[in-house]
Tab-separated table of C-alpha atoms in Angstrom:
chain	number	residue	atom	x	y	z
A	8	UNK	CA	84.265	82.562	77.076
A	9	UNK	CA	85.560	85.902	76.420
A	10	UNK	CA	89.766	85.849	77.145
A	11	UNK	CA	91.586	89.166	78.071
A	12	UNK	CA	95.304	89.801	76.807
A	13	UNK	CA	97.413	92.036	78.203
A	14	UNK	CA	100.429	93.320	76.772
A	15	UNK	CA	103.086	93.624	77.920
A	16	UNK	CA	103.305	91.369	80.773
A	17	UNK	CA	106.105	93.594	82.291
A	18	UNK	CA	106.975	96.829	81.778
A	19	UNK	CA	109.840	98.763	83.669
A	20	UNK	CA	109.509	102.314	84.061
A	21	UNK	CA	111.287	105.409	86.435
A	22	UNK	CA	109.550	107.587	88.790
A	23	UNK	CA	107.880	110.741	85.967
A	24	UNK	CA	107.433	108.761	83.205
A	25	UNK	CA	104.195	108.096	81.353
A	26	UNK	CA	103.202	104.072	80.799
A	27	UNK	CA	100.949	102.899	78.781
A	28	UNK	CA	99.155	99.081	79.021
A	29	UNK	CA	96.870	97.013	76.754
A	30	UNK	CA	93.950	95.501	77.426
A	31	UNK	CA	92.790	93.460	74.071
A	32	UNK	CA	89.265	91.540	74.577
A	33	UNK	CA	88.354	87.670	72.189
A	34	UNK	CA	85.186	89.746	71.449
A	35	UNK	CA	83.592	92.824	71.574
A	36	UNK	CA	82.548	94.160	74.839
A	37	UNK	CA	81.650	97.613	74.635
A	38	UNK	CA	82.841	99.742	77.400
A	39	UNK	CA	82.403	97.536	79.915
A	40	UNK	CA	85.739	97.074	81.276
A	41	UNK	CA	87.465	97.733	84.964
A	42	UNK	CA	90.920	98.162	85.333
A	43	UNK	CA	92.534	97.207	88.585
A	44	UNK	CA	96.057	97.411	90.696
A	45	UNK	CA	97.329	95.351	93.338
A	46	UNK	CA	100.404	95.569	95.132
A	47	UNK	CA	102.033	92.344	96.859
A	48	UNK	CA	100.341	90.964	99.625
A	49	UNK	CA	97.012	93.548	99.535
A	50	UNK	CA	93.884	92.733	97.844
A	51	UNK	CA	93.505	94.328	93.936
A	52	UNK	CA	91.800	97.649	93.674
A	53	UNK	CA	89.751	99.127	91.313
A	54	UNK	CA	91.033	101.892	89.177
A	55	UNK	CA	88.685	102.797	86.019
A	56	UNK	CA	85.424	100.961	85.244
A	57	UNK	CA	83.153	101.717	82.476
A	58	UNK	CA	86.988	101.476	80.213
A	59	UNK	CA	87.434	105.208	81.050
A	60	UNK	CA	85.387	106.475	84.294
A	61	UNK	CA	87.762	106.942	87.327
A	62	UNK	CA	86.520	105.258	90.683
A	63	UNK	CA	86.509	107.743	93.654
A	64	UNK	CA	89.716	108.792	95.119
A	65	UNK	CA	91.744	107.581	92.520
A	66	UNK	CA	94.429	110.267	91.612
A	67	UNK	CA	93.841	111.850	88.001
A	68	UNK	CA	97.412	110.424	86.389
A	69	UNK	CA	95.491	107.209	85.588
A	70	UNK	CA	92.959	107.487	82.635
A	71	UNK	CA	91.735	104.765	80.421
A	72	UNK	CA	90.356	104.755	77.299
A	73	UNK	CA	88.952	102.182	74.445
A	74	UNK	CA	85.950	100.251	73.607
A	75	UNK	CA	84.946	97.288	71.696
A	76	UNK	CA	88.291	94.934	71.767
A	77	UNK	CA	90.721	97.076	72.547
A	78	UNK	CA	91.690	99.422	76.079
A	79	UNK	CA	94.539	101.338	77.259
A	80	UNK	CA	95.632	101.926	80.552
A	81	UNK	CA	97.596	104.912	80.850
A	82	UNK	CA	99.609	106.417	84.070
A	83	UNK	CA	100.880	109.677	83.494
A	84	UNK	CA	103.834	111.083	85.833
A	85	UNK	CA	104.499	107.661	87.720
A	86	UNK	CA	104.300	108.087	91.586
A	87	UNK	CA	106.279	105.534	93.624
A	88	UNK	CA	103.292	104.188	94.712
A	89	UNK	CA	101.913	103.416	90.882
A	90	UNK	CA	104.712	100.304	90.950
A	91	UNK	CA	102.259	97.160	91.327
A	92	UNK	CA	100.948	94.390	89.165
A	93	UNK	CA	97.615	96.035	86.842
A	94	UNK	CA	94.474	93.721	85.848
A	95	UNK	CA	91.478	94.265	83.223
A	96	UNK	CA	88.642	92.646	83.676
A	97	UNK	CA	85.614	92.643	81.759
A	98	UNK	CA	82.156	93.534	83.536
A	99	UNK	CA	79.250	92.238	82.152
A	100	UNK	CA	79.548	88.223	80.725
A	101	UNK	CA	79.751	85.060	82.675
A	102	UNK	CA	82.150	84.056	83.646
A	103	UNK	CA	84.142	86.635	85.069
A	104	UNK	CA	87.295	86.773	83.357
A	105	UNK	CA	90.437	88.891	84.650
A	106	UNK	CA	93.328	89.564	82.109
A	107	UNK	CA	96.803	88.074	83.527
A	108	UNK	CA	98.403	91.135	84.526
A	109	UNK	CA	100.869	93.926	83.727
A	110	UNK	CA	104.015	93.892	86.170
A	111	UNK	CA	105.174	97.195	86.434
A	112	UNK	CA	108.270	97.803	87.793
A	113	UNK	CA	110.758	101.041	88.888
A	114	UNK	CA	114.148	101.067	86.256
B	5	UNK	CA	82.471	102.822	104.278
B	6	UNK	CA	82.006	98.763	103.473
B	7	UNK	CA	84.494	96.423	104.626
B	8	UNK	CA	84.873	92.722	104.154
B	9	UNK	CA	86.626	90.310	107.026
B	10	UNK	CA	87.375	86.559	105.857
B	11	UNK	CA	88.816	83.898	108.081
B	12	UNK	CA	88.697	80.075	107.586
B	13	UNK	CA	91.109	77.476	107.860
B	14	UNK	CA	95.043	78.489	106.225
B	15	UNK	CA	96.493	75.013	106.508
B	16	UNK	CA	94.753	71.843	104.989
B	17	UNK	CA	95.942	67.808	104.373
B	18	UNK	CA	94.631	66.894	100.679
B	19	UNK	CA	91.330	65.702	100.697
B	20	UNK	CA	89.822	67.877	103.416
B	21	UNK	CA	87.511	70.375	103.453
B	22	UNK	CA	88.107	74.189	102.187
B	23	UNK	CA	85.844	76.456	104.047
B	24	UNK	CA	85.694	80.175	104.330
B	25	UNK	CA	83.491	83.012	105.549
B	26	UNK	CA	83.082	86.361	105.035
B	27	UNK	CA	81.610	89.123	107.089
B	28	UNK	CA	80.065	92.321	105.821
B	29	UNK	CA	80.853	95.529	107.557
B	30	UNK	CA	79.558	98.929	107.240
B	31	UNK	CA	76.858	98.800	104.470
B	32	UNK	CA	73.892	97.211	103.172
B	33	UNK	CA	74.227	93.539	102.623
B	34	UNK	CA	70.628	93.040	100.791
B	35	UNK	CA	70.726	94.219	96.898
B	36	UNK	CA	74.349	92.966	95.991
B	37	UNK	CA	76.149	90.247	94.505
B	38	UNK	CA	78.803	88.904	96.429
B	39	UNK	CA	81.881	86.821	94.974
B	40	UNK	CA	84.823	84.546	95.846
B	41	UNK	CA	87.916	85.275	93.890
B	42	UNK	CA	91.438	83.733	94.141
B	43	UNK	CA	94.910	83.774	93.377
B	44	UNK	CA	97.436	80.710	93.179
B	45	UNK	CA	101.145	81.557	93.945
B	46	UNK	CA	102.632	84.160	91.130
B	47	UNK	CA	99.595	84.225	89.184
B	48	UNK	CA	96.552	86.079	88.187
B	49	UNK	CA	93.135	86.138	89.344
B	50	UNK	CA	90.613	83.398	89.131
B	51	UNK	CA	86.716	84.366	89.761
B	52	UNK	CA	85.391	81.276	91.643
B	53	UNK	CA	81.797	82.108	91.869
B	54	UNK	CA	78.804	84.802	93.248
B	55	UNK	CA	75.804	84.662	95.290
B	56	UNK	CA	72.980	87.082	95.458
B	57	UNK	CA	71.505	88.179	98.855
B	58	UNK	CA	68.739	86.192	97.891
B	59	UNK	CA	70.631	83.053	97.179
B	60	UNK	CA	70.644	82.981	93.629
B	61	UNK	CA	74.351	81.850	92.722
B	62	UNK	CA	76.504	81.690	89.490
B	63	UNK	CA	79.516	79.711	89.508
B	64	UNK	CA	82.549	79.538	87.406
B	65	UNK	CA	82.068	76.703	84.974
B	66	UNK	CA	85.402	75.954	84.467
B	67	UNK	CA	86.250	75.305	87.508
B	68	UNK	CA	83.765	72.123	87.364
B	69	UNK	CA	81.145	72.634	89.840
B	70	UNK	CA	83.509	72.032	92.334
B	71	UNK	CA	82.525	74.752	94.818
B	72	UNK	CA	79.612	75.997	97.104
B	73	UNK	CA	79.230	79.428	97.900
B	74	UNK	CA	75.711	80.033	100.856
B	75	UNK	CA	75.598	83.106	102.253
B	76	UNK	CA	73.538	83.963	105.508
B	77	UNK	CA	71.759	87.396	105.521
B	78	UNK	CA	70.643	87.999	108.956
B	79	UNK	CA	74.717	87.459	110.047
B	80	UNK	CA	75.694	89.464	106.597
B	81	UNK	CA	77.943	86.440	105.768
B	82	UNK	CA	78.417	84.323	102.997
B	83	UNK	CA	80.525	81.502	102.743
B	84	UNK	CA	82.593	79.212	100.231
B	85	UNK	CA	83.169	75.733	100.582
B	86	UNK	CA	84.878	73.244	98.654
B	87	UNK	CA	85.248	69.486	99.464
B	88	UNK	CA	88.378	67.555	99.130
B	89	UNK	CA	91.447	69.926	98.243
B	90	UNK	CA	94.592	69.382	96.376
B	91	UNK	CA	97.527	71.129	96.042
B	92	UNK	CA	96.468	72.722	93.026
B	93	UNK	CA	93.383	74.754	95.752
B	94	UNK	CA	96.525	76.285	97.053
B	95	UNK	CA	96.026	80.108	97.085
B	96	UNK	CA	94.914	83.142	98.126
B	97	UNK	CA	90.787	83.579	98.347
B	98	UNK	CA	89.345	86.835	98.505
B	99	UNK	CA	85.490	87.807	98.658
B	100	UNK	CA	84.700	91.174	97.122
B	101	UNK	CA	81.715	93.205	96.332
B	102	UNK	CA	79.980	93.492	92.937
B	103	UNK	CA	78.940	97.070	92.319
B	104	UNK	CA	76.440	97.642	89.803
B	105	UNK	CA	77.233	101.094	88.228
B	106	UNK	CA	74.419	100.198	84.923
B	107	UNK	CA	71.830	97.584	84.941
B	108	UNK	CA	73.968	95.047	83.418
B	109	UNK	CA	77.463	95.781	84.314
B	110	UNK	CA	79.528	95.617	87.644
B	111	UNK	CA	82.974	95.838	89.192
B	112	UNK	CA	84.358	95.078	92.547
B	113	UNK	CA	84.682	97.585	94.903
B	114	UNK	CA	85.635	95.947	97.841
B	115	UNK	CA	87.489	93.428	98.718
B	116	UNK	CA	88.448	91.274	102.140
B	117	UNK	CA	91.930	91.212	103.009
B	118	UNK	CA	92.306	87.736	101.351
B	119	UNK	CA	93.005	84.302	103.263
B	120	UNK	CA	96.075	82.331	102.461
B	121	UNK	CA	94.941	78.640	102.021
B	122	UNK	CA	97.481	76.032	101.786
B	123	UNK	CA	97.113	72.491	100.679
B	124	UNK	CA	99.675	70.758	101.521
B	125	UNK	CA	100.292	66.948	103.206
């Protein structure tokens, strides 16, 4: 199976700052990558798929980039609202794996 | 505008049943893959297993064959089961949506508002 490591596993940031997360896959997968955030008690939801292509609605401060083994989640200009848990999750094997999650949290 | 709504049982003795539905709201249920995903206590997610409108499933393998997931397309409902919990089935279960955005790739794009199961004696 293909295993997903984040780094780091939290990260504390302040409101306008720029954050980056790491998304590093066992084996190649291409693009095919989703990135996801979830705030406490609410179901995740998808920001980026594809590693880089932004799902409808999502504000433009988050971007992602990489391919092959390695992806970056990046949040430019944090909002309040951006402080949650992050997940990757790679698209197209079985079985679906997620990565364990970035905790980011206000400084 | 799709939306998912779950319900089943929240509070279960060990050895009893596990069994959850979810309802499809708002959108085509034929053509997708639909999946149970879930969450212990403080930790990450855990894909459980899929089924297809037509009833083709694909199940998590390490999570031992342990689960059933039926779904019933004139309700637009499918369904997980799992027979005799423990403590360690304690979690969170949420169905979702598989999008297919290529031929061979897909995320979820929506999600039910989750079901708190707890195993507990």
């Amino acid at each position: 199976d293909i295993q997903l490591t984040q780094s780091p596993p939290f990260l504390s940031a302040s409101v306008g700052d720029k954050v980056s997360i790491t998304c590093r896959a066992s084996q190649a997968i291409g693009t095919y990558l989703a990135w996801y955030q979830q705030k406490p008690g609410t179901a995740p939801k998808v920001l980026l798929y594809g590693a880089s292509k932004l799902e409808t609605g999502v504000p433009s401060r988050f971007s992602g980039s990489g391919s092959g083994t390695e992806f970056t989640l990046t949040i430019t200009s944090l909002q309040p609202e951006d402080f949650a848990t992050y997940y990757c999750q790679q698209l197209n094997t079985y079985p679906v794996i997620f990565g364990q999650g970035t905790r980011l949290e206000i400084k | 505008q799709v939306q998912l709504q779950q319900w089943g049982a929240g509070l279960l003795r060990p050895s009893e049943t596990l069994s959850l539905t979810c309802a499809v709201h708002g959108a085509s249920f034929n053509g997708y893959y639909w999946s149970w995903i879930r969450q212990s206590p403080g930790k990450g997610l855990e894909w459980i297993g899929e089924i297809h409108h037509s009833g083709t499933t694909n199940y998590n393998p390490s999570l031992k064959g342990v689960f059933t997931i039926s779904v019933d397309p004139p309700k637009n409902q499918f369904s997980l089961r799992l027979d005799s919990v423990t403590a360690a089935d304690t979690a969170v279960y949420y169905c979702a949506r598989e999008y297919y955005y290529d031929q061979s790739a897909s995320y979820f794009d929506s999600w039910g508002q989750g079901s708190l199961v707890t195993v507990s004696s």
